[in-house]
mmCIF file of C-alpha atoms in Angstrom:
data_model
loop_
_atom_site.group_PDB
_atom_site.id
_atom_site.type_symbol
_atom_site.label_atom_id
_atom_site.label_comp_id
_atom_site.label_asym_id
_atom_site.label_seq_id
_atom_site.Cartn_x
_atom_site.Cartn_y
_atom_site.Cartn_z
ATOM 1 C CA MET T 21 46.150 -89.355 -3.420
ATOM 2 C CA VAL T 22 43.929 -88.760 -6.594
ATOM 3 C CA ASP T 23 44.269 -85.264 -7.735
ATOM 4 C CA GLU T 24 41.391 -83.200 -7.641
ATOM 5 C CA VAL T 25 41.234 -80.799 -10.523
ATOM 6 C CA ILE T 26 38.407 -78.376 -11.295
ATOM 7 C CA LEU T 27 38.241 -75.673 -13.957
ATOM 8 C CA LEU T 28 36.106 -72.739 -13.478
ATOM 9 C CA ASP T 29 35.330 -71.472 -17.042
ATOM 10 C CA TYR T 30 33.014 -69.637 -19.681
ATOM 11 C CA TRP T 31 32.518 -71.770 -22.959
ATOM 12 C CA ALA T 32 33.049 -68.812 -25.355
ATOM 13 C CA SER T 33 36.317 -67.516 -23.597
ATOM 14 C CA PRO T 34 39.457 -67.706 -25.750
ATOM 15 C CA PHE T 35 41.017 -67.690 -22.344
ATOM 16 C CA GLY T 36 39.315 -70.477 -21.050
ATOM 17 C CA MET T 37 39.832 -72.731 -23.772
ATOM 18 C CA ARG T 38 43.701 -72.301 -23.288
ATOM 19 C CA ALA T 39 43.228 -73.896 -19.888
ATOM 20 C CA ARG T 40 41.074 -76.734 -21.535
ATOM 21 C CA ILE T 41 43.418 -77.282 -24.180
ATOM 22 C CA ALA T 42 46.608 -77.725 -21.760
ATOM 23 C CA LEU T 43 44.683 -79.949 -19.499
ATOM 24 C CA ARG T 44 43.689 -82.347 -22.432
ATOM 25 C CA GLU T 45 47.075 -81.939 -24.095
ATOM 26 C CA LYS T 46 48.734 -83.645 -20.867
ATOM 27 C CA GLY T 47 45.830 -86.132 -20.215
ATOM 28 C CA VAL T 48 44.563 -84.534 -17.345
ATOM 29 C CA GLU T 49 40.988 -85.488 -15.953
ATOM 30 C CA PHE T 50 39.273 -82.643 -14.810
ATOM 31 C CA GLU T 51 35.742 -81.355 -13.705
ATOM 32 C CA TYR T 52 34.318 -78.518 -15.990
ATOM 33 C CA ARG T 53 32.217 -75.820 -14.123
ATOM 34 C CA GLU T 54 30.490 -73.386 -16.337
ATOM 35 C CA GLU T 55 30.519 -69.811 -15.004
ATOM 36 C CA ASN T 56 27.729 -67.308 -15.621
ATOM 37 C CA LEU T 57 29.856 -64.172 -15.828
ATOM 38 C CA ARG T 58 26.979 -61.955 -15.217
ATOM 39 C CA ASP T 59 26.191 -63.825 -11.840
ATOM 40 C CA LYS T 60 29.392 -65.199 -10.846
ATOM 41 C CA SER T 61 29.539 -68.147 -8.448
ATOM 42 C CA PRO T 62 30.650 -67.607 -4.697
ATOM 43 C CA LEU T 63 33.267 -70.210 -5.536
ATOM 44 C CA LEU T 64 34.593 -68.023 -8.615
ATOM 45 C CA LEU T 65 34.674 -65.034 -6.305
ATOM 46 C CA GLN T 66 36.230 -66.824 -3.222
ATOM 47 C CA MET T 67 38.965 -68.375 -5.535
ATOM 48 C CA ASN T 68 39.731 -65.342 -7.486
ATOM 49 C CA PRO T 69 39.031 -62.645 -5.109
ATOM 50 C CA VAL T 70 41.225 -60.089 -7.082
ATOM 51 C CA HIS T 71 40.290 -60.241 -10.695
ATOM 52 C CA LYS T 72 36.993 -62.246 -10.257
ATOM 53 C CA LYS T 73 37.686 -63.779 -13.702
ATOM 54 C CA ILE T 74 37.964 -67.011 -15.195
ATOM 55 C CA PRO T 75 39.577 -69.478 -15.958
ATOM 56 C CA VAL T 76 40.589 -70.567 -12.457
ATOM 57 C CA LEU T 77 42.240 -73.998 -12.115
ATOM 58 C CA ILE T 78 41.686 -75.184 -8.802
ATOM 59 C CA HIS T 79 44.066 -78.297 -7.909
ATOM 60 C CA ASN T 80 43.647 -80.027 -4.786
ATOM 61 C CA GLY T 81 41.605 -77.081 -3.375
ATOM 62 C CA LYS T 82 44.304 -74.439 -4.447
ATOM 63 C CA PRO T 83 43.354 -71.940 -7.106
ATOM 64 C CA VAL T 84 45.674 -70.835 -10.163
ATOM 65 C CA CYS T 85 44.288 -67.890 -11.848
ATOM 66 C CA GLU T 86 45.326 -66.019 -15.053
ATOM 67 C CA SER T 87 45.127 -68.208 -18.407
ATOM 68 C CA MET T 88 48.648 -68.396 -19.513
ATOM 69 C CA ASN T 89 49.933 -68.943 -15.626
ATOM 70 C CA VAL T 90 47.432 -71.706 -15.467
ATOM 71 C CA VAL T 91 48.951 -73.455 -18.718
ATOM 72 C CA GLN T 92 52.521 -73.004 -17.521
ATOM 73 C CA TYR T 93 51.349 -74.449 -14.049
ATOM 74 C CA ILE T 94 49.855 -77.554 -15.864
ATOM 75 C CA ASP T 95 53.009 -78.064 -17.919
ATOM 76 C CA GLU T 96 55.035 -78.025 -14.453
ATOM 77 C CA VAL T 97 52.710 -80.160 -12.383
ATOM 78 C CA TRP T 98 52.067 -82.423 -15.127
ATOM 79 C CA SER T 99 55.562 -82.602 -16.712
ATOM 80 C CA GLY T 100 55.776 -86.142 -18.058
ATOM 81 C CA LYS T 101 53.904 -85.407 -21.411
ATOM 82 C CA ASN T 102 54.116 -82.957 -23.875
ATOM 83 C CA SER T 103 56.186 -79.916 -22.600
ATOM 84 C CA PHE T 104 54.754 -76.549 -23.530
ATOM 85 C CA LEU T 105 57.742 -74.430 -23.005
ATOM 86 C CA PRO T 106 61.248 -75.059 -24.200
ATOM 87 C CA SER T 107 64.063 -75.768 -22.004
ATOM 88 C CA ASP T 108 66.457 -73.347 -22.819
ATOM 89 C CA PRO T 109 65.904 -70.094 -20.850
ATOM 90 C CA TYR T 110 66.384 -67.931 -23.945
ATOM 91 C CA HIS T 111 63.706 -69.895 -25.857
ATOM 92 C CA ARG T 112 61.382 -69.823 -22.979
ATOM 93 C CA ALA T 113 61.962 -65.935 -22.380
ATOM 94 C CA GLN T 114 60.966 -65.452 -25.887
ATOM 95 C CA ALA T 115 57.706 -67.538 -25.660
ATOM 96 C CA ARG T 116 56.906 -65.450 -22.847
ATOM 97 C CA PHE T 117 57.594 -62.239 -24.880
ATOM 98 C CA TRP T 118 55.419 -63.554 -27.606
ATOM 99 C CA ILE T 119 52.677 -64.348 -25.061
ATOM 100 C CA ASN T 120 52.462 -60.606 -24.007
ATOM 101 C CA PHE T 121 52.538 -59.548 -27.501
ATOM 102 C CA ILE T 122 49.523 -61.635 -28.142
ATOM 103 C CA ASP T 123 47.249 -60.482 -25.073
ATOM 104 C CA THR T 124 48.047 -57.086 -26.308
ATOM 105 C CA LYS T 125 48.530 -56.257 -29.904
ATOM 106 C CA VAL T 126 46.076 -59.271 -30.868
ATOM 107 C CA TYR T 127 43.803 -58.978 -27.973
ATOM 108 C CA GLU T 128 43.033 -55.319 -28.151
ATOM 109 C CA PRO T 129 41.760 -54.767 -31.815
ATOM 110 C CA ALA T 130 40.304 -58.324 -31.652
ATOM 111 C CA ASP T 131 37.975 -57.337 -28.972
ATOM 112 C CA LYS T 132 36.799 -54.139 -30.964
ATOM 113 C CA ILE T 133 36.403 -56.096 -34.306
ATOM 114 C CA TRP T 134 33.044 -57.725 -32.778
ATOM 115 C CA SER T 135 31.884 -54.952 -30.631
ATOM 116 C CA THR T 136 32.430 -51.993 -32.762
ATOM 117 C CA THR T 137 31.292 -50.694 -36.159
ATOM 118 C CA GLY T 138 32.586 -48.006 -38.564
ATOM 119 C CA GLU T 139 35.814 -46.096 -38.509
ATOM 120 C CA VAL T 140 36.770 -47.899 -35.055
ATOM 121 C CA GLN T 141 35.871 -51.265 -36.396
ATOM 122 C CA GLU T 142 38.201 -50.646 -39.560
ATOM 123 C CA THR T 143 40.928 -49.432 -37.698
ATOM 124 C CA ALA T 144 40.909 -52.698 -35.273
ATOM 125 C CA LYS T 145 40.910 -54.799 -38.490
ATOM 126 C CA LYS T 146 44.295 -52.933 -40.002
ATOM 127 C CA ASP T 147 45.859 -53.517 -36.266
ATOM 128 C CA PHE T 148 44.653 -56.943 -35.844
ATOM 129 C CA ILE T 149 46.049 -57.929 -39.292
ATOM 130 C CA GLU T 150 49.142 -56.030 -38.652
ATOM 131 C CA ALA T 151 49.761 -57.877 -35.376
ATOM 132 C CA LEU T 152 49.090 -61.004 -37.112
ATOM 133 C CA LYS T 153 51.533 -60.427 -39.894
ATOM 134 C CA ILE T 154 54.229 -59.787 -37.030
ATOM 135 C CA LEU T 155 53.271 -63.212 -35.607
ATOM 136 C CA GLU T 156 53.234 -64.785 -39.281
ATOM 137 C CA ALA T 157 56.704 -63.666 -39.375
ATOM 138 C CA GLU T 158 58.026 -65.076 -36.512
ATOM 139 C CA LEU T 159 56.271 -68.503 -37.030
ATOM 140 C CA GLY T 160 58.213 -68.544 -40.398
ATOM 141 C CA ASP T 161 58.120 -71.927 -42.043
ATOM 142 C CA LYS T 162 57.798 -73.967 -38.806
ATOM 143 C CA PRO T 163 54.386 -75.794 -38.345
ATOM 144 C CA TYR T 164 54.175 -74.692 -34.881
ATOM 145 C CA PHE T 165 55.779 -71.657 -33.282
ATOM 146 C CA SER T 166 57.776 -73.655 -30.989
ATOM 147 C CA GLY T 167 59.166 -75.615 -34.181
ATOM 148 C CA ASP T 168 57.881 -79.228 -34.649
ATOM 149 C CA ASN T 169 55.991 -79.488 -31.565
ATOM 150 C CA PHE T 170 52.622 -77.808 -30.477
ATOM 151 C CA GLY T 171 53.440 -75.430 -27.455
ATOM 152 C CA PHE T 172 53.195 -72.434 -25.075
ATOM 153 C CA VAL T 173 52.350 -69.719 -28.012
ATOM 154 C CA ASP T 174 50.334 -72.116 -29.929
ATOM 155 C CA ILE T 175 47.841 -72.680 -27.110
ATOM 156 C CA ALA T 176 47.873 -68.932 -26.367
ATOM 157 C CA MET T 177 46.675 -68.204 -30.250
ATOM 158 C CA THR T 178 44.443 -71.255 -30.567
ATOM 159 C CA GLY T 179 41.779 -69.578 -28.655
ATOM 160 C CA TYR T 180 41.904 -66.699 -30.776
ATOM 161 C CA TYR T 181 41.897 -69.186 -33.900
ATOM 162 C CA SER T 182 38.629 -70.310 -32.681
ATOM 163 C CA TRP T 183 37.179 -66.945 -33.182
ATOM 164 C CA PHE T 184 38.732 -66.132 -36.344
ATOM 165 C CA LYS T 185 35.520 -67.060 -38.398
ATOM 166 C CA PRO T 186 33.319 -64.952 -36.097
ATOM 167 C CA PHE T 187 35.610 -61.935 -36.767
ATOM 168 C CA GLU T 188 35.383 -62.344 -40.340
ATOM 169 C CA LYS T 189 31.776 -62.266 -40.533
ATOM 170 C CA CYS T 190 31.289 -59.649 -38.175
ATOM 171 C CA ALA T 191 33.885 -57.339 -39.688
ATOM 172 C CA ASN T 192 33.813 -58.647 -43.465
ATOM 173 C CA PHE T 193 37.096 -59.452 -44.330
ATOM 174 C CA SER T 194 39.590 -62.437 -44.929
ATOM 175 C CA ILE T 195 42.276 -63.242 -42.486
ATOM 176 C CA ALA T 196 43.492 -65.876 -44.848
ATOM 177 C CA SER T 197 44.508 -63.935 -47.495
ATOM 178 C CA GLU T 198 46.318 -61.689 -45.453
ATOM 179 C CA CYS T 199 48.024 -64.422 -43.603
ATOM 180 C CA PRO T 200 47.941 -67.436 -45.294
ATOM 181 C CA THR T 201 50.981 -69.041 -43.600
ATOM 182 C CA LEU T 202 49.604 -68.101 -40.204
ATOM 183 C CA MET T 203 46.197 -69.758 -40.960
ATOM 184 C CA ALA T 204 47.865 -73.091 -42.401
ATOM 185 C CA SER T 205 49.317 -73.199 -38.602
ATOM 186 C CA ALA T 206 46.101 -72.193 -37.034
ATOM 187 C CA LYS T 207 44.318 -74.991 -39.263
ATOM 188 C CA ARG T 208 46.999 -77.553 -37.937
ATOM 189 C CA CYS T 209 46.167 -76.415 -34.221
ATOM 190 C CA LEU T 210 42.477 -76.708 -34.513
ATOM 191 C CA GLN T 211 42.789 -80.244 -35.906
ATOM 192 C CA ARG T 212 44.468 -81.561 -32.610
ATOM 193 C CA GLU T 213 42.090 -83.750 -30.729
ATOM 194 C CA SER T 214 42.711 -81.662 -27.528
ATOM 195 C CA VAL T 215 41.403 -78.498 -29.685
ATOM 196 C CA VAL T 216 38.696 -80.061 -31.092
ATOM 197 C CA HIS T 217 37.269 -81.225 -27.620
ATOM 198 C CA SER T 218 38.070 -77.946 -26.003
ATOM 199 C CA ILE T 219 36.717 -75.041 -28.410
ATOM 200 C CA PRO T 220 32.753 -74.224 -29.325
ATOM 201 C CA ASP T 221 31.434 -74.527 -33.059
ATOM 202 C CA PRO T 222 32.413 -70.861 -34.785
ATOM 203 C CA ASP T 223 28.582 -70.620 -35.558
ATOM 204 C CA GLU T 224 27.988 -70.800 -32.115
ATOM 205 C CA LEU T 225 30.335 -68.254 -31.459
ATOM 206 C CA PHE T 226 29.453 -65.740 -34.071
ATOM 207 C CA ALA T 227 25.593 -66.164 -32.791
ATOM 208 C CA LEU T 228 26.923 -65.193 -29.334
ATOM 209 C CA ALA T 229 28.913 -62.271 -30.812
ATOM 210 C CA PHE T 230 25.566 -61.204 -33.051
ATOM 211 C CA LYS T 231 23.402 -61.206 -29.754
ATOM 212 C CA LEU T 232 26.251 -59.334 -27.935
ATOM 213 C CA ARG T 233 26.391 -56.609 -30.687
ATOM 214 C CA LYS T 234 22.534 -56.221 -30.721
ATOM 215 C CA GLU T 235 22.699 -55.873 -26.667
ATOM 216 C CA TYR T 236 25.297 -53.207 -27.001
ATOM 217 C CA GLY T 237 23.390 -51.486 -29.827
ATOM 218 C CA VAL T 238 26.089 -51.990 -32.205
#
């Protein structure tokens, strides 16, 4: 039986990028379906009735929701190539810890960097850099968070890496000057073939951020 794999996604979403990267790392063929987040498709509402959000992976008619849950599912189903999570239970637990850190301590200020101005934006920049420095300390001198291999935490961060240049333009600051080691790893991740084919051009992301800022009156 040939697997039917459909990904409901939105081109600029750092969370959707995670699913795209994971599928391509595994060499899984899939049908990409772009969602209009302001007019969500009946299929998206049917497949994710609780949160009504992308990404949703539909595998042989069965939906899997939430980005890192999708990534883990892909890792387990297509287990023959490029394992994302370490085999050791402690290291797996540590990886999940850092995913939670990323999706709270990185996401919250990152969202405010492009959507606010003034003191709120300045505070967001400070909190964002502080979170990145904590991640940089965890990375240490390793090429990737999991060591020599591109893994679970790297996939989670790569969606954010794609937005770093737009963040810098929106808020007039430099991430590389604050976190050079993390940025070296980010560059390594962004050069992977699976990533190159999964993320948009930073200029397109900045154009979107600029458009949304105007719409929100920022």
